[in-house]
C-alpha angles and dihedrals in degrees: 000000000000092000098042110028091177088069093053095097091056095044102041093085090058091050091052093047092049092047098053091044087058093042091243094147095166089062090048091052092049093046102044115095118235093235126062109275127217090229117094097212092051092049091046091052090050091049091052091046091054089049090050091051092047089236093154099170095050090043092055091047092048094047091047090056092048092046091051091050092049093051092061096070090037091055091046092050091049090069094059137066116273091023096154093055093044095049097040095103090053091049090054090052090050088052091052091051091049092052092048091051095044099051095037093053092058109102104168102038114199130183091250095053092045092050091049093050094045092048088055091048091051091051091051090055089051091057096039124102105267103235137114094241091054104040103033096068091049095048093047092054091046091053091051092048095048092048089053090051092049091052092055119084106279135158116256096254092055091047090054090053091048093049090049090054091046091053089048090054092051091047093048091049090052091050093050091048091049092051089049089055095248094129099165090052090047090052093052092048090048090055088059091049091051091064090070099050093235110186094229097050093095091054092053090044090054092048090050092050089050091050089052088054094251095132099164092047091052092053092046092051091052094047092048093045092052092046093048099044101031106028095159093049098047094107101034147322105281112184093221091058099039091074089072091070135063118244090252091055092048089052091053090049090050091050091050094049093047091050091048091051091050 
C-alpha cells in the first residue's frame, strides 16, 4: 500500500481483517472509512470496533444497515429453487451480526447470562454446515468478542467462564482446520488453545498427530493425557472414584479412552 497507493482501495479490507484478528484496534480505527462500505470485511471490522469502544447506539445503527443490505439477496434467493443453499453465506453473516450485537449489549454480565448465550452458540455450531469456510468466520468473531469481554471489568467467576469459552473457540477452530486437511493451521490454532488448559486439548492433539501419520506419538499423547488429568481412572471407571470428577470431565475421559482403544 505504501509502494502502490493506487491499490490501497483494494487492499484496505485485508488490512482491516488482519488488524482485528490480531486485536490491533488502533489500526482498525485508522483504516475504517467513516461511511458504510460495500465490503463485508470492512463493515465487520467497523462493527467489532464499535463493540470494542462500547458505542452501543452507533453499533445498533450500523448493524441494522448491514442486516437490511444482507436481506436483499436472501429475499431474492428465496424466490428460486435451492434458495437455502444459495443464501447460506448471507445467513452466516446475519448470525455473526447477531452475536456481535448480543454480547456487546450485555452490560452487567452474570454467570447465568453467559451460560445461556454460550449454550445457544454451541447449538448453532451443531446445526451449522461443517466446513472451514462456514465455521472459521464465526469462530474468529467469537474469539474477538470474548477477548473484549474478558478485558472489561468482570468478577473472577465470569472471567473463568469467558476464558473457558475462548479456549473452546480455539479448540473448535483447530478441529475444523484439521478436518479440512489444513494440518499446519490446525497445529498453530491448537497452540493457542493449550494456553488455557482446556481438558480436551490432548485429545485434539492426538487426533492431529494421527492425521500427520505420527501414530505412536498420538497414542503416547492420549496415554499421558489420561494419566495426567484422570490419575484415578487410568485403569478403569470405578464408581467410588468417579465421584471426584464432574460429568463433563468423565465424558472427556470416556472420549479419550474410546479413541485410545480404537
